[in-house]
Coordinates of C-alpha atoms in Angstrom, one line a residue:
Chain A
M20 CA 214.9 117.9 -12.9
P21 CA 212.5 120.7 -11.9
T22 CA 214.5 123.8 -11.3
K23 CA 213.8 127.4 -10.4
K24 CA 215.9 130.1 -12.0
L25 CA 216.1 133.5 -10.4
S26 CA 217.9 136.2 -12.3
L27 CA 219.2 138.7 -9.8
G28 CA 220.4 141.3 -12.3
Q29 CA 223.8 142.5 -13.2
L30 CA 226.6 142.4 -10.7
A31 CA 228.5 145.6 -11.2
R32 CA 232.0 146.9 -10.3
V33 CA 234.0 143.9 -11.5
E34 CA 235.9 143.8 -14.8
G35 CA 234.5 141.4 -17.3
E36 CA 231.2 139.8 -18.1
G37 CA 229.9 136.6 -16.6
T38 CA 227.2 134.9 -14.6
L39 CA 227.3 133.3 -11.2
E40 CA 225.0 130.3 -11.0
L41 CA 224.2 128.8 -7.6
A42 CA 222.5 125.4 -7.8
L43 CA 220.6 124.6 -4.6
R44 CA 219.4 121.2 -3.6
D45 CA 217.8 120.2 -0.3
G46 CA 218.8 123.4 1.4
R47 CA 222.5 123.0 0.4
V48 CA 224.5 124.7 -2.3
E49 CA 225.4 121.9 -4.6
T50 CA 227.5 123.9 -7.0
A51 CA 228.6 127.5 -7.6
R52 CA 229.7 128.2 -11.1
L53 CA 231.2 131.4 -12.4
R54 CA 230.3 131.3 -16.0
I55 CA 232.3 133.4 -18.4
F56 CA 230.5 134.3 -21.5
E57 CA 232.8 136.8 -23.1
P58 CA 234.3 135.1 -26.1
P59 CA 237.9 134.0 -25.7
R60 CA 240.3 136.4 -27.3
F61 CA 243.1 134.1 -28.5
F62 CA 246.0 136.3 -27.5
E63 CA 248.4 133.3 -27.3
A64 CA 247.6 132.3 -30.9
L65 CA 247.7 135.9 -32.1
L66 CA 251.3 136.2 -30.8
R67 CA 252.5 133.3 -32.8
G68 CA 254.5 134.4 -35.8
R69 CA 255.1 137.9 -34.4
A70 CA 258.6 139.3 -33.6
F71 CA 259.6 139.1 -29.9
S72 CA 259.9 142.9 -29.9
E73 CA 256.2 143.3 -30.6
V74 CA 255.1 141.3 -27.6
P75 CA 255.1 143.9 -24.8
D76 CA 252.8 146.3 -26.8
I77 CA 250.4 143.4 -27.9
V78 CA 250.0 141.9 -24.4
A79 CA 249.5 145.4 -22.9
R80 CA 246.2 145.2 -24.8
I81 CA 244.9 142.2 -22.7
C82 CA 243.9 144.5 -19.8
G83 CA 243.2 148.2 -19.5
I84 CA 243.7 148.0 -15.7
C85 CA 246.9 146.0 -15.4
P86 CA 248.8 146.4 -18.7
V87 CA 252.1 146.8 -16.9
A88 CA 251.8 143.3 -15.4
Y89 CA 251.4 141.8 -18.8
Q90 CA 254.3 143.8 -20.1
M91 CA 256.5 142.9 -17.2
S92 CA 255.8 139.1 -17.3
S93 CA 256.4 139.2 -21.1
V94 CA 259.7 141.1 -21.1
H95 CA 261.1 138.9 -18.3
A96 CA 260.1 135.7 -20.0
L97 CA 261.5 136.9 -23.4
E98 CA 264.7 138.1 -21.8
R99 CA 265.2 134.7 -20.3
A100 CA 264.6 133.1 -23.7
L101 CA 267.3 135.4 -25.1
G102 CA 269.7 134.8 -22.3
L103 CA 269.6 138.4 -21.1
S104 CA 269.4 139.8 -17.7
V105 CA 268.3 143.4 -17.0
G106 CA 269.5 144.7 -13.7
G107 CA 270.6 148.0 -12.1
E108 CA 268.7 151.1 -12.7
L109 CA 266.6 149.7 -15.5
R110 CA 265.3 147.0 -13.1
L111 CA 264.7 149.8 -10.6
L112 CA 262.6 151.7 -13.1
R113 CA 260.6 148.6 -13.9
R114 CA 259.8 148.1 -10.2
L115 CA 258.8 151.8 -10.0
L116 CA 256.5 151.3 -13.0
Y117 CA 254.9 148.3 -11.3
C118 CA 254.4 150.4 -8.1
G119 CA 252.4 152.8 -10.2
E120 CA 250.1 150.1 -11.5
W121 CA 249.6 148.6 -8.0
I122 CA 248.7 152.1 -6.6
E123 CA 246.3 152.9 -9.5
S124 CA 244.7 149.5 -9.6
H125 CA 244.4 148.9 -5.9
V126 CA 243.0 152.4 -5.1
L127 CA 240.4 152.2 -7.9
H128 CA 239.3 148.9 -6.5
I129 CA 239.4 149.8 -2.8
V130 CA 237.7 153.2 -3.0
M131 CA 235.5 153.1 -6.1
L132 CA 234.5 149.5 -6.3
H133 CA 234.8 147.6 -3.0
A134 CA 234.3 150.1 -0.2
P135 CA 230.6 150.7 -1.1
D136 CA 229.9 147.0 -0.2
F137 CA 231.3 147.4 3.3
L138 CA 229.6 150.7 4.0
G139 CA 226.3 149.8 2.6
Y140 CA 226.1 152.0 -0.5
A141 CA 224.9 151.0 -4.0
D142 CA 228.0 152.5 -5.6
A143 CA 230.8 155.0 -5.2
V144 CA 228.6 157.9 -6.3
A145 CA 226.2 157.3 -3.5
M146 CA 229.1 156.7 -1.1
A147 CA 230.7 160.0 -2.1
R148 CA 227.7 162.0 -0.6
D149 CA 228.8 160.9 2.9
H150 CA 232.4 160.1 2.4
G151 CA 233.5 162.8 0.0
S152 CA 236.9 163.5 1.4
E153 CA 237.8 159.7 1.3
V154 CA 236.7 159.5 -2.3
R155 CA 238.7 162.7 -3.1
R156 CA 241.7 161.1 -1.4
G157 CA 241.3 158.0 -3.5
L158 CA 241.1 160.0 -6.7
A159 CA 244.3 161.8 -5.7
L160 CA 246.1 158.6 -4.9
K161 CA 245.0 157.0 -8.2
R162 CA 246.3 160.1 -10.0
T163 CA 249.7 159.4 -8.5
G164 CA 249.7 155.9 -9.8
N165 CA 248.5 157.2 -13.2
E166 CA 251.3 159.7 -13.2
I167 CA 253.9 157.0 -12.7
L168 CA 252.4 155.1 -15.6
R169 CA 252.3 158.1 -17.8
L170 CA 255.9 159.0 -17.1
L171 CA 257.5 155.6 -17.4
G172 CA 255.0 153.9 -19.6
G173 CA 254.5 156.8 -22.0
R174 CA 250.7 156.9 -21.4
E175 CA 248.3 155.7 -18.7
I176 CA 246.4 153.1 -20.6
H177 CA 248.2 150.4 -22.6
P178 CA 251.7 151.9 -22.1
V179 CA 254.0 152.0 -25.0
N180 CA 257.5 152.6 -23.5
V181 CA 258.4 149.1 -22.3
K182 CA 260.6 147.0 -24.5
V183 CA 262.5 143.8 -24.2
G184 CA 265.9 144.9 -22.7
G185 CA 264.6 148.0 -21.0
F186 CA 262.7 151.1 -22.1
Y187 CA 262.4 153.2 -25.3
R188 CA 262.9 156.5 -23.4
L189 CA 264.3 157.3 -20.0
P190 CA 262.6 159.9 -17.7
T191 CA 264.5 163.1 -17.1
R192 CA 265.7 164.2 -13.7
A193 CA 263.1 167.1 -13.6
E194 CA 260.3 164.6 -14.4
L195 CA 261.3 162.3 -11.6
D196 CA 261.7 165.2 -9.2
A197 CA 258.1 166.2 -9.9
L198 CA 257.0 162.6 -9.3
R199 CA 258.9 162.5 -6.0
E200 CA 257.0 165.5 -4.8
L201 CA 253.7 163.9 -5.7
L202 CA 254.7 160.7 -3.9
E203 CA 255.5 162.6 -0.7
G204 CA 251.9 163.5 -0.4
A205 CA 250.7 160.1 -1.6
R206 CA 252.6 158.4 1.3
R207 CA 250.6 160.3 3.8
E208 CA 247.3 159.8 2.0
A209 CA 247.9 156.0 1.6
V210 CA 248.3 155.7 5.4
A211 CA 245.0 157.6 5.9
L212 CA 243.4 155.3 3.3
L213 CA 244.6 152.2 5.3
R214 CA 243.2 153.6 8.6
W215 CA 239.9 154.3 6.9
V216 CA 239.4 150.8 5.5
A217 CA 240.7 149.2 8.8
R218 CA 237.5 150.6 10.4
F219 CA 235.1 148.8 8.0
P220 CA 232.8 146.2 9.4
M221 CA 234.3 142.8 8.4
P222 CA 232.3 139.7 7.8
D223 CA 233.4 136.8 10.0
Y224 CA 234.6 134.2 7.5
E225 CA 237.8 132.3 7.1
R226 CA 239.0 129.5 4.8
D227 CA 242.1 127.3 4.7
Y228 CA 243.4 128.5 1.4
E229 CA 246.6 127.3 -0.2
F230 CA 248.2 130.7 -0.9
V231 CA 250.5 130.9 -3.9
A232 CA 252.8 133.9 -4.6
L233 CA 256.3 134.8 -5.6
R234 CA 259.0 135.1 -3.0
H235 CA 262.2 137.1 -3.4
P236 CA 265.2 136.8 -1.2
S237 CA 264.9 140.3 0.1
E238 CA 262.0 142.2 -1.5
Y239 CA 258.3 142.2 -1.3
P240 CA 257.6 140.5 -4.6
M241 CA 256.8 142.2 -7.8
N242 CA 259.0 141.4 -10.8
E243 CA 260.7 138.2 -9.7
G244 CA 261.0 135.4 -7.2
R245 CA 260.4 131.7 -6.7
I246 CA 256.8 130.4 -6.8
V247 CA 256.0 129.4 -3.2
S248 CA 252.9 128.2 -1.4
S249 CA 251.6 127.9 2.1
S250 CA 251.9 124.2 1.7
G251 CA 255.6 124.2 1.1
L252 CA 255.8 124.5 -2.7
S253 CA 258.9 126.2 -3.9
L254 CA 259.8 126.2 -7.6
S255 CA 261.2 128.3 -10.4
P256 CA 258.9 129.7 -13.1
E257 CA 260.4 127.2 -15.5
E258 CA 258.8 124.4 -13.3
F259 CA 255.3 126.0 -13.5
D260 CA 253.9 123.1 -15.5
A261 CA 255.2 120.5 -13.1
E262 CA 252.8 121.7 -10.4
F263 CA 250.0 123.7 -12.1
E264 CA 247.6 122.6 -14.8
E265 CA 245.0 124.4 -16.9
R266 CA 241.6 122.7 -17.4
Q267 CA 238.8 123.5 -19.7
L268 CA 235.3 123.4 -18.1
P269 CA 232.1 123.4 -20.1
H270 CA 230.6 126.4 -18.3
S271 CA 233.4 128.8 -18.9
T272 CA 235.5 130.1 -21.8
A273 CA 238.3 130.9 -19.3
L274 CA 240.7 128.1 -18.5
Y275 CA 240.8 127.0 -14.9
C276 CA 244.2 126.6 -13.3
A277 CA 244.7 124.2 -10.5
L278 CA 247.5 122.6 -8.5
R279 CA 248.0 119.2 -10.0
R280 CA 247.5 117.1 -6.9
R281 CA 245.6 119.6 -4.7
G282 CA 243.2 121.6 -6.7
S283 CA 242.2 125.2 -6.0
Y284 CA 244.6 127.8 -4.7
L285 CA 244.7 131.5 -4.2
V286 CA 246.9 134.2 -5.7
G287 CA 246.7 138.0 -5.1
P288 CA 247.2 140.5 -2.3
L289 CA 246.1 138.1 0.5
A290 CA 248.5 135.4 -0.7
R291 CA 251.4 137.8 -1.2
Y292 CA 250.8 139.2 2.3
N293 CA 250.6 135.8 4.0
L294 CA 253.7 134.5 2.3
N295 CA 255.8 137.7 2.4
F296 CA 254.8 139.6 5.5
D297 CA 258.5 139.5 6.6
R298 CA 259.5 141.2 3.4
L299 CA 257.5 144.3 4.2
P300 CA 259.5 147.2 5.7
P301 CA 259.0 147.3 9.5
Y302 CA 257.1 150.6 9.1
V303 CA 254.5 149.0 6.8
Q304 CA 254.4 145.9 9.1
S305 CA 253.5 148.1 12.1
L306 CA 250.8 149.9 10.1
A307 CA 249.4 146.6 9.1
E308 CA 249.3 145.5 12.7
E309 CA 247.7 148.8 13.7
A310 CA 245.1 148.1 11.1
G311 CA 244.2 144.9 12.9
L312 CA 246.0 142.4 10.6
R313 CA 248.4 139.8 11.9
S314 CA 251.2 138.3 9.9
A315 CA 248.7 135.6 8.8
C316 CA 245.2 136.5 7.5
R317 CA 242.7 134.0 6.1
N318 CA 239.6 136.1 5.9
P319 CA 239.2 137.0 2.2
F320 CA 237.1 140.0 3.1
Q321 CA 240.1 141.5 4.7
S322 CA 241.8 141.6 1.3
I323 CA 240.6 145.2 1.1
V324 CA 242.7 146.0 4.1
V325 CA 245.7 144.1 2.7
R326 CA 245.3 146.0 -0.6
A327 CA 245.5 149.2 1.4
V328 CA 248.7 147.9 3.1
E329 CA 250.1 147.2 -0.4
V330 CA 249.2 150.8 -1.5
V331 CA 251.2 152.1 1.5
F332 CA 254.0 149.8 0.6
A333 CA 254.0 150.7 -3.1
C334 CA 254.0 154.5 -2.3
E335 CA 256.9 154.0 0.1
E336 CA 258.8 151.8 -2.3
A337 CA 258.3 154.1 -5.2
F338 CA 259.5 157.1 -3.1
H339 CA 262.7 155.2 -2.0
L340 CA 263.3 153.9 -5.5
L341 CA 263.2 157.4 -6.9
A342 CA 265.6 158.6 -4.2
A343 CA 268.1 155.8 -5.1
Y344 CA 267.9 156.3 -8.9
E345 CA 270.9 157.3 -10.9
P346 CA 270.4 157.5 -14.7
P347 CA 271.8 154.5 -16.5
E348 CA 274.0 154.6 -19.6
G349 CA 271.1 154.0 -22.0
P350 CA 267.4 153.2 -22.0
S351 CA 267.9 149.6 -22.9
I352 CA 270.4 146.8 -23.2
P353 CA 271.3 145.9 -26.8
L354 CA 270.2 142.4 -27.8
S355 CA 270.1 140.2 -30.9
P356 CA 267.5 137.5 -31.7
S357 CA 268.3 133.9 -30.9
P358 CA 266.3 130.7 -30.4
G359 CA 265.3 129.8 -26.9
E360 CA 262.5 129.3 -24.4
G361 CA 261.8 131.5 -21.4
H362 CA 259.3 131.5 -18.5
A363 CA 258.5 134.2 -16.0
C364 CA 256.1 135.1 -13.3
T365 CA 255.5 138.6 -11.9
E366 CA 252.9 139.8 -9.3
A367 CA 250.1 141.6 -11.1
P368 CA 247.8 143.6 -8.7
R369 CA 245.4 140.6 -8.8
G370 CA 248.1 138.0 -8.3
M371 CA 250.8 135.9 -10.0
L372 CA 250.9 136.2 -13.8
Y373 CA 252.8 133.5 -15.7
H374 CA 254.1 133.9 -19.3
S375 CA 256.2 131.6 -21.4
Y376 CA 257.5 132.0 -24.9
R377 CA 259.5 129.9 -27.4
L378 CA 261.4 131.8 -30.0
D379 CA 262.9 130.6 -33.3
R380 CA 266.3 131.7 -34.7
D381 CA 265.2 135.1 -35.9
G382 CA 263.3 135.9 -32.7
T383 CA 259.8 135.0 -34.0
I384 CA 257.3 133.7 -31.5
E385 CA 256.7 130.0 -32.0
K386 CA 254.7 129.4 -28.9
A387 CA 253.2 131.7 -26.2
R388 CA 251.4 130.9 -23.0
I389 CA 249.7 133.3 -20.6
V390 CA 248.1 132.3 -17.3
P391 CA 246.4 135.3 -15.7
P392 CA 245.6 135.6 -12.0
T393 CA 241.8 135.5 -12.3
S394 CA 241.8 132.1 -14.1
Q395 CA 244.0 130.8 -11.3
N396 CA 241.6 132.2 -8.7
Q397 CA 238.4 131.1 -10.4
A398 CA 238.0 127.7 -8.6
S399 CA 238.8 129.4 -5.3
I400 CA 236.1 132.1 -6.0
E401 CA 233.6 129.4 -6.7
E402 CA 234.5 127.5 -3.5
D403 CA 234.2 130.8 -1.5
L404 CA 230.8 131.4 -3.0
R405 CA 229.5 127.9 -2.4
L406 CA 230.5 128.0 1.3
L407 CA 229.4 131.6 1.8
A408 CA 226.0 131.1 0.1
E409 CA 225.4 128.0 2.1
S410 CA 225.9 129.9 5.4
L411 CA 223.5 132.6 4.2
L412 CA 220.7 130.4 2.8
G413 CA 218.3 131.5 5.5
E414 CA 218.8 135.1 4.7
P415 CA 216.6 137.1 2.3
E416 CA 217.8 136.8 -1.3
E417 CA 219.0 140.4 -1.6
I418 CA 221.4 139.9 1.4
L419 CA 222.6 136.6 -0.1
C420 CA 223.1 138.3 -3.5
G421 CA 224.9 141.3 -2.0
R422 CA 227.3 139.2 0.1
C423 CA 228.1 137.1 -3.0
E424 CA 228.9 140.2 -5.0
Q425 CA 231.1 141.5 -2.2
A426 CA 232.9 138.1 -2.0
I427 CA 233.6 138.1 -5.7
R428 CA 235.0 141.6 -5.4
N429 CA 237.4 140.3 -2.7
Y430 CA 239.3 138.9 -5.7
D431 CA 239.1 142.1 -7.8
P432 CA 238.6 139.7 -10.6
C433 CA 239.4 140.8 -14.1
I434 CA 237.3 138.4 -16.1
S435 CA 238.1 140.0 -19.4
C436 CA 241.7 139.1 -18.7
S437 CA 240.8 135.5 -18.2
T438 CA 239.3 135.1 -21.6
H439 CA 232.5 142.8 -18.5
F440 CA 229.9 141.8 -15.6
L441 CA 228.0 139.5 -13.9
R442 CA 224.6 138.1 -13.7
L443 CA 223.7 136.0 -10.7
A444 CA 221.3 133.1 -11.2
I445 CA 220.1 130.8 -8.5
R446 CA 218.7 127.4 -9.6
R447 CA 216.7 125.6 -6.9
S448 CA 215.8 122.0 -7.2
Chain B
M26 CA 227.5 177.2 -11.9
S27 CA 229.7 174.6 -10.3
A28 CA 231.6 175.9 -7.2
G29 CA 234.5 173.8 -8.6
F30 CA 234.9 176.4 -11.3
D31 CA 237.4 179.1 -10.5
L32 CA 236.4 182.5 -12.1
R33 CA 240.1 183.4 -12.2
S34 CA 241.0 180.3 -14.2
S35 CA 242.5 180.9 -17.5
K36 CA 242.5 177.2 -18.5
P37 CA 241.6 176.6 -22.1
L38 CA 238.4 175.0 -23.2
L39 CA 238.6 171.2 -23.4
L40 CA 237.3 168.9 -26.1
A41 CA 237.4 165.3 -25.1
G42 CA 236.6 162.5 -27.5
I43 CA 235.4 159.6 -25.5
G44 CA 235.6 156.0 -26.7
N45 CA 237.6 153.1 -28.0
P46 CA 238.7 153.5 -31.7
D47 CA 238.9 149.7 -32.0
R48 CA 235.2 149.1 -31.2
G49 CA 233.3 150.3 -34.3
D50 CA 231.2 153.4 -33.7
D51 CA 232.7 153.8 -30.2
G52 CA 235.5 155.4 -32.1
F53 CA 233.4 158.4 -33.0
G54 CA 234.7 160.5 -30.1
P55 CA 238.4 159.9 -30.8
A56 CA 237.7 160.4 -34.6
V57 CA 236.1 163.8 -33.9
A58 CA 239.0 164.8 -31.5
A59 CA 241.6 163.8 -34.1
R60 CA 239.9 165.9 -36.9
F61 CA 239.2 168.8 -34.6
S62 CA 242.8 169.0 -33.4
K63 CA 243.8 169.7 -37.0
L64 CA 241.9 173.0 -36.8
S65 CA 244.4 174.2 -34.2
L66 CA 241.9 176.6 -32.6
P67 CA 243.5 178.8 -30.0
N68 CA 242.7 178.2 -26.4
V69 CA 241.2 174.8 -27.0
E70 CA 242.8 171.6 -25.6
T71 CA 241.8 168.5 -27.4
I72 CA 242.2 165.0 -26.0
A73 CA 241.0 161.4 -26.7
C74 CA 239.7 159.7 -23.5
R75 CA 239.2 156.0 -22.8
R76 CA 238.1 156.3 -19.2
P77 CA 235.5 158.9 -18.2
L78 CA 236.8 158.8 -14.6
D79 CA 240.0 160.4 -15.8
L80 CA 237.9 163.5 -16.9
L81 CA 237.5 164.5 -13.2
D82 CA 241.1 165.5 -13.2
R83 CA 241.0 167.2 -16.6
W84 CA 237.9 169.3 -16.5
Q85 CA 238.1 171.0 -13.1
G86 CA 238.3 174.8 -13.3
R87 CA 237.4 175.0 -17.0
R88 CA 234.9 177.4 -18.4
L89 CA 233.6 175.1 -21.1
V90 CA 234.2 171.4 -21.6
I91 CA 232.8 169.7 -24.7
L92 CA 232.5 165.9 -24.7
V93 CA 232.0 163.8 -27.8
D94 CA 230.7 160.2 -27.4
A95 CA 228.7 157.5 -29.1
A96 CA 225.2 156.6 -27.9
L97 CA 223.5 153.3 -28.2
P98 CA 221.8 152.4 -31.4
H99 CA 218.1 153.4 -31.6
E100 CA 216.4 154.5 -34.8
R101 CA 218.7 156.6 -37.0
P102 CA 222.4 155.8 -36.8
G103 CA 224.5 158.9 -37.5
R104 CA 222.0 161.3 -35.8
L105 CA 223.9 163.9 -33.8
F106 CA 222.5 165.1 -30.4
R107 CA 223.7 168.1 -28.4
L108 CA 223.0 167.9 -24.7
E109 CA 224.0 170.0 -21.6
P110 CA 224.2 167.3 -18.9
L111 CA 224.5 169.8 -16.1
R112 CA 221.3 171.5 -17.1
Q113 CA 219.3 168.7 -18.6
K114 CA 218.1 165.5 -17.0
V115 CA 219.6 162.5 -18.9
A116 CA 218.7 158.9 -18.2
P117 CA 221.9 156.9 -18.8
A118 CA 221.9 153.3 -20.0
A119 CA 222.8 150.6 -17.5
L120 CA 226.5 149.9 -17.3
S121 CA 228.0 146.7 -18.4
S122 CA 231.5 147.6 -17.2
T123 CA 233.1 147.8 -14.1
H124 CA 236.6 149.0 -13.6
S125 CA 235.7 152.3 -15.0
L126 CA 232.7 154.4 -14.2
G127 CA 230.4 155.5 -17.0
L128 CA 230.2 159.1 -18.1
F129 CA 227.0 159.9 -16.3
E130 CA 228.3 158.3 -13.1
V131 CA 231.4 160.4 -13.4
I132 CA 229.3 163.6 -13.8
A133 CA 227.2 162.6 -10.8
L134 CA 230.4 162.0 -8.8
G135 CA 231.8 165.3 -10.0
R136 CA 228.6 167.0 -8.8
T137 CA 228.9 165.4 -5.4
L138 CA 232.5 166.2 -5.0
D139 CA 232.3 169.7 -6.5
L140 CA 234.6 168.8 -9.3
L141 CA 232.7 170.0 -12.4
P142 CA 233.6 172.6 -15.0
H143 CA 231.4 175.6 -15.4
R144 CA 229.6 174.3 -18.5
L145 CA 229.5 170.8 -19.9
V146 CA 228.3 170.1 -23.4
L147 CA 227.9 166.6 -24.8
Y148 CA 227.7 165.8 -28.5
A149 CA 226.5 162.2 -28.9
V150 CA 226.1 160.3 -32.2
E151 CA 223.6 157.5 -32.5
A152 CA 225.7 154.5 -33.2
L153 CA 225.0 151.5 -35.4
G154 CA 227.3 149.0 -33.7
F155 CA 230.4 148.4 -31.5
S156 CA 232.0 145.3 -33.0
P157 CA 235.6 144.6 -32.0
G158 CA 238.0 145.7 -34.7
A159 CA 235.3 147.3 -36.9
A160 CA 235.7 150.8 -38.5
L161 CA 233.1 153.5 -38.0
S162 CA 229.9 152.7 -39.9
P163 CA 229.3 154.9 -42.9
L164 CA 226.5 157.0 -41.4
V165 CA 228.5 157.6 -38.2
A166 CA 231.7 158.4 -40.2
A167 CA 229.7 160.9 -42.1
A168 CA 228.7 162.6 -38.9
V169 CA 232.3 163.3 -37.9
G170 CA 232.7 166.4 -40.1
K171 CA 229.3 167.7 -39.1
A172 CA 230.2 167.4 -35.4
V173 CA 233.6 169.1 -35.9
R174 CA 232.0 172.1 -37.6
R175 CA 229.3 172.5 -34.9
I176 CA 231.9 172.2 -32.1
A177 CA 234.2 174.6 -33.8
R178 CA 231.4 177.2 -34.1
E179 CA 230.5 176.7 -30.4
C180 CA 234.2 177.1 -29.3
R181 CA 234.6 180.3 -31.4
A182 CA 231.4 181.7 -29.9
A183 CA 232.4 180.8 -26.3

């Protein structure tokens, strides 16, 4: 088949390496394939034979941007396998740590990676010449998230303070007071960030996604909840395999995750927001509405606004968690190894992250499974790109290319988690 | 001089070893930082740094910041370069990552936002390779001591 291949260079500002290939035939986009060419990293196999206590530190190495998510899903799944429940102030501190990661990860993506697409700049450095105060604000907010990670995680990258059963070290009252002061300023700055992104020009595009996220009886979801979807799905993490399946496709080293009978679905901020708007505090809801969002939002480009809503929420939540905190008796709950199997999902900044583990009698990992958000979203990204590219085929190639890059960044994909970034190739036949 | 530098500042000098110790010669910066910190020079803070963007918070208001990093392989692995990026024009390599800005992008951002130290010195070693899990290559490992001696001289003279 005669084909024409156009290499449109490297797509920057997304974590990972891959190529987007658009195959065009008779004026239509036949396929959009996100090809991952980073070698798979075999973390699940690497965990086998290790002690359960080693897992949080090993899985933190999967991602430099969202290590807390990997740690949280792992400790919850392992605690379930061991028949342990961690509540009270230790649970509060875990939620606080997660808030730190949401703030850091979301603000980095909004300000440094995605905003330049909407405002027509090549990158954040060029954007900073005209929007210096907004970039400074982003850096300050990110610093707040980093500080939470440093305090509760022991360090900002690949934290080392999380353990099955709790933490290795508890923060002191003086350390938390300093953090609270920082968060007071961050709450105001987060609202200003939301009002800034709410003014961005938004492409007019909607899709009827099946949203999938956790849902908690009373909280906006982070560490726990049932898996729910916009099509009525409601299941526990133990039932994950009953509804979701991972597939291997020839063009990618990442596994694709799909709903067994329905195919692609979407996880991440947009899914969380749509399925949990009523779990946001009224103050955050009213700010979301002021930003032009309704309780339902199906425009993936508006994910940047939803991320900013979640930054406001995470700053508020962290502030209130700190106010409510009373030091627990000890940094962790004592436990002893036992055989068992445990499953857990938590909400990584990029979406739901599933872990399951099977332990033998002395707590050695017999089996580990990790399904990251980007592999769950991959089919949905490709479908977005196919539809979007088709609507833009009459446009010059640089516009098509730029909009596809922007659309990929709607997902803040962390491709290195699924198995750095992206070449775009268009094949015409 | 950067307006971001405060003449009243008494912040110590900063040595930042940039890189990932688990990626072959990318571990040069952290290796230099680790050996340099053993000298316990007064008024010098030494850190290992994985994300150049974090430097914007660390180098503001400092009189002198010395960065140590690995450069792409070219002709002579282990060759040590000394550059002053605020005074010299440097053409950075294209980035392959993403969630973090490269060093020269961070310097450009610092310049735009007026968040630079007074002086910035970069020691870069020419690498041989960046394989996952690999140790420093012999010629790059041999350059660690040389870099530490040159940086120590520069700090004492500053």
